[in-house]
Amino acid sequence: MLPEALIQALREARHVCVLTGAGISAESGIPTFREAQTGLWEKHDPMDLATPEAFLRDPALVWRWYRWRRSLVAGATPNPGHRALAQLEELVPQLTLVTQNVDGLHVRAGSRNVIEFHGNLFVTRCFVEGCVIEVDDEAEVPSCPACGGHARPGVVWFGEAIPEQALERSFAAAQDCDVFLSIGTSSLVYPAAGLAELAKRQRAVVAEINPGPTGLADRFDFAIPGKAGAVLPELLAGLSGDRR
Ligand code: BV8
């Protein structure tokens, strides 16, 4: 049973800001960052692969990891959690969806106002210039057609800055919203994990949805135990007054 106070806050909200992490894609079959990577990758820690240093050390290994993740996502479909957020966007005056995920599943589920805080798995950039490029994906390490340097996945690695526009829009949404929902994230990666605190500081109602409490749980007004694919449709039913 969801807290009536949270449902009421959503009914009255002018602006809802949502932050999602790997957990919302777990029910689409995409492994989360901190679960052991299955199969080929269990001996690698994603923290060691998602860095510019790892790429420079072994670009072919990093490309193999990202190709493996692209194939996982290509075979996945949005789950009821993704779809509920797309429907929520139709029910509230304004919804800003900030995702740490790079899988593009929110857009495929129909969400429109999506900020890809850590980039997108299916975008390729020049490692030297940073610009978006199209490459011949057959090469083990594709090259930039303009400068001949390495091509890289268009994601934000550890130690790299968040794209300025994504950072500004996300901070503005956290500081403006009436309700902030943190869904499926361990709240360990910054600056994304700092958004909830920005919302709390301006007295938004803040709630997290996660099977287990995260390190920020005591900073939230509500810590709702459960899977996104179950809790979000229930939240939607409560909001549209259709109790199951
Ligand atoms: C930067 C893209 C500075 C790549 C990723 C303080 C301030 C600023 C920075 C730092 C700081 N302290 C430390 C830092 C550095 C670092 C950082 O935060 N390190 C951490 C580990 C301590 N941050 C950075 O480096 C960032 N850059 O700050 O730059 C700067 C400024 C100017 C100039 C230069 C530099 C960049 C971080 C971005 C890293 N890139 N991804 C890729 O994907 O390959 S982060 C990566 O982790 C993913 O994006 C992932 O989304 C993200 C966070 O993890 P989660 O999403 O939370 O996933 P996780 O597996 O941890 O948890 C899943 C959760 O889901 C669990 O809680 C689980 O219980 C739950 N769950 C499971 N099933 C379900 C579920 N929930 C709901 N339903 C379910 N069914």
XYZ file of C-alpha atoms and ligand atoms in Angstrom:
324
model
C 0.000 0.000 0.000
C 1.539 3.347 -0.989
C 1.470 6.312 1.421
C -1.636 8.406 0.683
C 0.427 11.536 1.466
C 2.744 10.750 -1.457
C -0.171 10.137 -3.821
C -1.752 13.419 -2.681
C 1.568 15.278 -3.190
C 1.669 13.925 -6.750
C -1.976 14.949 -7.336
C -1.142 18.525 -6.278
C 2.312 18.714 -7.910
C 2.957 21.357 -10.553
C 6.395 19.874 -11.395
C 7.617 16.323 -10.713
C 11.339 15.520 -11.078
C 12.321 11.859 -11.416
C 15.847 10.421 -11.176
C 16.298 6.844 -12.395
C 19.244 4.469 -12.187
C 20.116 1.012 -13.428
C 17.436 -0.563 -11.191
C 14.573 0.603 -13.403
C 16.001 -1.393 -16.307
C 16.675 -4.512 -14.209
C 13.210 -5.941 -15.038
C 14.042 -5.487 -18.722
C 16.938 -7.912 -18.212
C 19.711 -5.299 -18.133
C 22.191 -6.079 -15.302
C 22.620 -3.232 -12.815
C 26.043 -1.706 -12.269
C 26.706 -3.211 -8.910
C 25.354 -6.684 -9.477
C 28.069 -9.033 -10.719
C 28.206 -8.607 -14.472
C 27.073 -11.931 -15.912
C 29.010 -14.194 -18.256
C 32.082 -12.815 -19.965
C 32.266 -9.742 -17.774
C 32.085 -11.182 -14.267
C 35.865 -10.774 -13.876
C 35.685 -7.058 -14.716
C 34.394 -4.324 -12.416
C 32.363 -1.782 -14.415
C 34.089 0.897 -12.364
C 37.352 -0.173 -14.022
C 35.927 -0.274 -17.542
C 33.852 2.950 -17.568
C 36.873 5.293 -17.409
C 39.012 7.139 -19.987
C 42.090 5.428 -18.507
C 40.621 1.960 -19.143
C 39.815 2.996 -22.705
C 43.322 4.305 -23.397
C 44.815 1.197 -21.782
C 42.755 -1.257 -23.831
C 40.279 0.363 -26.253
C 39.414 -3.015 -27.823
C 38.378 -4.470 -24.430
C 36.231 -1.425 -23.630
C 34.614 -1.550 -27.066
C 33.858 -5.284 -26.551
C 32.109 -4.411 -23.250
C 30.026 -1.670 -24.817
C 29.117 -3.815 -27.835
C 27.994 -6.536 -25.414
C 25.835 -3.981 -23.550
C 24.442 -2.594 -26.833
C 23.399 -6.131 -27.822
C 21.726 -6.662 -24.416
C 19.760 -3.429 -24.766
C 18.873 -4.057 -28.423
C 17.218 -7.306 -27.263
C 15.436 -5.660 -24.336
C 12.093 -3.884 -24.142
C 10.828 -1.211 -21.759
C 9.137 -2.719 -18.689
C 6.003 -1.587 -16.753
C 8.194 0.771 -14.694
C 9.410 2.656 -17.776
C 5.879 2.721 -19.197
C 4.333 3.998 -15.949
C 6.730 6.982 -15.976
C 5.733 7.761 -19.569
C 2.062 7.691 -18.479
C 2.818 9.806 -15.388
C 4.189 12.498 -17.714
C 0.691 12.753 -19.243
C -0.988 13.085 -15.839
C 1.068 15.886 -14.251
C 1.544 19.448 -15.540
C 5.350 19.072 -15.864
C 7.643 16.056 -15.466
C 11.435 16.121 -15.850
C 12.968 12.650 -16.126
C 16.707 12.600 -15.357
C 18.194 9.192 -16.083
C 21.661 7.885 -15.232
C 21.012 5.021 -17.618
C 22.494 4.971 -21.086
C 20.104 2.340 -22.517
C 17.521 4.676 -24.098
C 14.628 2.602 -22.675
C 12.741 5.613 -21.246
C 12.491 7.212 -24.709
C 11.465 3.870 -26.214
C 8.730 3.662 -23.531
C 7.355 7.023 -24.685
C 8.827 9.458 -22.146
C 9.431 12.819 -23.812
C 11.195 15.193 -21.395
C 14.216 12.924 -20.749
C 17.681 14.141 -19.704
C 20.356 11.490 -20.378
C 22.688 12.541 -17.547
C 25.382 9.985 -18.445
C 24.913 9.962 -22.224
C 23.689 7.184 -24.483
C 25.116 3.763 -25.336
C 24.136 4.077 -29.005
C 25.864 7.412 -29.604
C 29.487 7.319 -30.814
C 31.896 10.222 -30.341
C 35.433 11.108 -31.391
C 37.699 10.459 -28.376
C 39.868 13.451 -29.379
C 37.289 16.080 -30.361
C 34.241 14.821 -28.426
C 31.895 15.410 -31.395
C 29.229 12.881 -32.383
C 30.336 10.767 -35.356
C 29.095 7.885 -37.503
C 31.547 5.004 -37.732
C 31.980 1.690 -39.497
C 31.114 -0.455 -36.533
C 32.921 -3.519 -37.864
C 36.391 -2.343 -36.789
C 37.598 -3.662 -33.400
C 38.281 -0.049 -32.403
C 36.417 2.262 -34.811
C 38.156 5.454 -35.928
C 36.877 8.995 -36.257
C 36.313 9.664 -39.996
C 37.383 13.294 -39.508
C 40.620 13.092 -37.507
C 41.466 9.385 -37.575
C 41.604 9.230 -33.773
C 39.800 6.581 -31.728
C 36.001 6.578 -31.668
C 34.421 6.010 -28.234
C 30.938 5.310 -26.857
C 28.960 8.548 -26.231
C 28.647 7.964 -22.491
C 30.051 9.897 -19.506
C 32.840 7.906 -17.844
C 33.983 8.200 -14.236
C 36.180 11.261 -13.908
C 34.452 12.995 -16.852
C 32.205 16.025 -16.551
C 28.444 15.730 -17.049
C 27.426 17.517 -20.294
C 26.771 21.131 -19.259
C 23.208 21.396 -20.557
C 22.193 18.116 -18.897
C 23.722 19.293 -15.619
C 22.046 22.712 -15.718
C 18.604 21.390 -16.705
C 18.725 18.645 -14.048
C 19.837 20.990 -11.279
C 17.121 23.481 -12.279
C 14.454 20.743 -12.223
C 15.545 19.469 -8.783
C 15.439 23.036 -7.441
C 12.012 23.761 -8.960
C 10.072 20.542 -8.427
C 7.333 19.889 -5.854
C 7.914 16.112 -5.798
C 11.238 14.299 -6.421
C 11.202 10.540 -7.067
C 14.518 8.632 -6.908
C 13.956 5.248 -8.550
C 16.283 2.244 -8.907
C 19.538 3.900 -7.966
C 22.040 3.117 -5.222
C 22.543 6.893 -4.873
C 26.318 6.366 -4.896
C 27.314 8.199 -8.075
C 27.703 11.969 -8.010
C 26.720 14.552 -9.048
C 23.481 12.607 -9.943
C 23.011 11.485 -6.337
C 23.169 15.116 -5.218
C 19.907 16.013 -6.989
C 17.720 14.583 -4.208
C 19.428 16.860 -1.667
C 18.789 19.903 -3.881
C 15.103 18.984 -4.016
C 14.935 18.359 -0.263
C 16.606 21.685 0.478
C 13.835 23.563 -1.340
C 11.241 21.515 0.528
C 10.026 19.252 -2.266
C 8.478 15.964 -1.152
C 11.253 13.418 -1.829
C 10.685 9.659 -2.147
C 12.841 6.728 -3.182
C 11.617 3.491 -4.757
C 14.056 0.604 -4.373
C 13.870 -3.027 -3.185
C 16.260 -2.060 -0.374
C 17.027 1.243 1.420
C 19.966 3.205 -0.022
C 22.480 5.322 1.859
C 20.233 8.350 1.327
C 17.032 6.645 2.574
C 16.962 8.648 5.813
C 17.052 11.898 3.784
C 13.826 10.923 1.988
C 10.282 11.608 3.186
C 9.308 8.174 1.856
C 11.496 5.098 1.210
C 9.205 2.692 -0.621
C 10.472 -0.918 -0.688
C 9.736 -2.645 -3.965
C 10.549 -3.099 -7.606
C 9.928 -0.224 -9.995
C 7.892 -2.476 -12.306
C 5.411 -3.128 -9.484
C 5.443 0.110 -7.452
C 5.160 2.604 -10.335
C 1.982 1.107 -11.889
C 0.491 1.087 -8.352
C 1.474 4.748 -7.911
C -0.190 5.543 -11.234
C -3.370 3.652 -10.239
C -3.513 5.587 -6.961
C -2.990 8.884 -8.791
C -5.702 8.246 -11.361
C -7.951 7.187 -8.446
C -8.291 3.711 -9.833
C -7.454 1.599 -6.799
C -6.785 -2.031 -7.680
C 32.256 13.935 -12.294
C 27.861 5.877 -17.832
C 33.747 15.780 -12.207
C 28.893 4.914 -18.306
C 28.190 6.139 -15.426
C 31.299 14.099 -5.705
C 30.939 15.057 -6.651
C 31.255 14.869 -7.994
C 31.930 13.708 -8.407
C 32.291 12.766 -7.471
C 31.985 12.960 -6.130
N 32.465 11.895 -5.452
C 33.037 11.023 -6.320
C 32.974 11.533 -7.550
C 33.499 10.899 -8.748
C 32.498 9.983 -9.434
C 31.652 9.192 -8.493
O 30.525 9.582 -8.201
N 32.172 8.079 -8.027
C 31.394 7.236 -7.126
C 31.563 5.772 -7.523
C 31.880 7.525 -5.715
N 31.657 10.758 -10.314
C 32.091 11.016 -11.552
O 33.180 10.685 -11.968
C 31.163 11.810 -12.447
N 31.891 12.904 -13.019
O 31.915 14.102 -11.180
O 33.120 14.759 -12.948
C 34.386 16.645 -13.204
C 33.976 17.974 -13.293
C 34.603 18.800 -14.202
C 35.594 18.290 -15.056
C 35.962 16.948 -14.981
C 35.365 16.117 -14.049
C 30.689 10.991 -13.628
C 29.944 9.782 -13.173
C 29.309 9.089 -14.383
C 29.862 7.696 -14.522
N 29.155 6.999 -15.614
N 27.532 5.566 -16.440
C 28.322 3.541 -18.511
O 27.138 3.318 -18.219
O 29.086 2.688 -18.977
S 27.708 5.832 -13.838
C 26.937 4.316 -13.729
O 26.566 4.193 -12.344
C 25.625 4.150 -14.469
O 25.216 5.280 -15.183
C 24.643 3.914 -13.348
O 23.384 4.352 -13.629
C 25.295 4.754 -12.324
C 24.809 4.741 -10.945
O 24.553 3.433 -10.566
P 23.011 3.040 -10.347
O 22.241 3.478 -11.530
O 22.599 3.532 -9.030
O 23.109 1.492 -10.415
P 23.545 0.511 -9.236
O 23.819 -0.806 -9.867
O 24.573 1.167 -8.375
O 22.245 0.405 -8.319
C 21.077 -0.164 -8.845
C 19.992 0.063 -7.803
O 18.769 -0.440 -8.325
C 20.247 -0.664 -6.484
O 20.009 0.234 -5.416
C 19.217 -1.786 -6.505
O 18.746 -2.073 -5.194
C 18.125 -1.177 -7.323
N 17.256 -2.139 -8.024
C 17.561 -3.375 -8.473
N 16.476 -3.905 -9.080
C 15.489 -2.977 -9.029
C 15.982 -1.839 -8.365
N 15.239 -0.738 -8.140
C 13.965 -0.756 -8.596
N 13.428 -1.801 -9.255
C 14.149 -2.925 -9.477
N 13.587 -3.969 -10.117
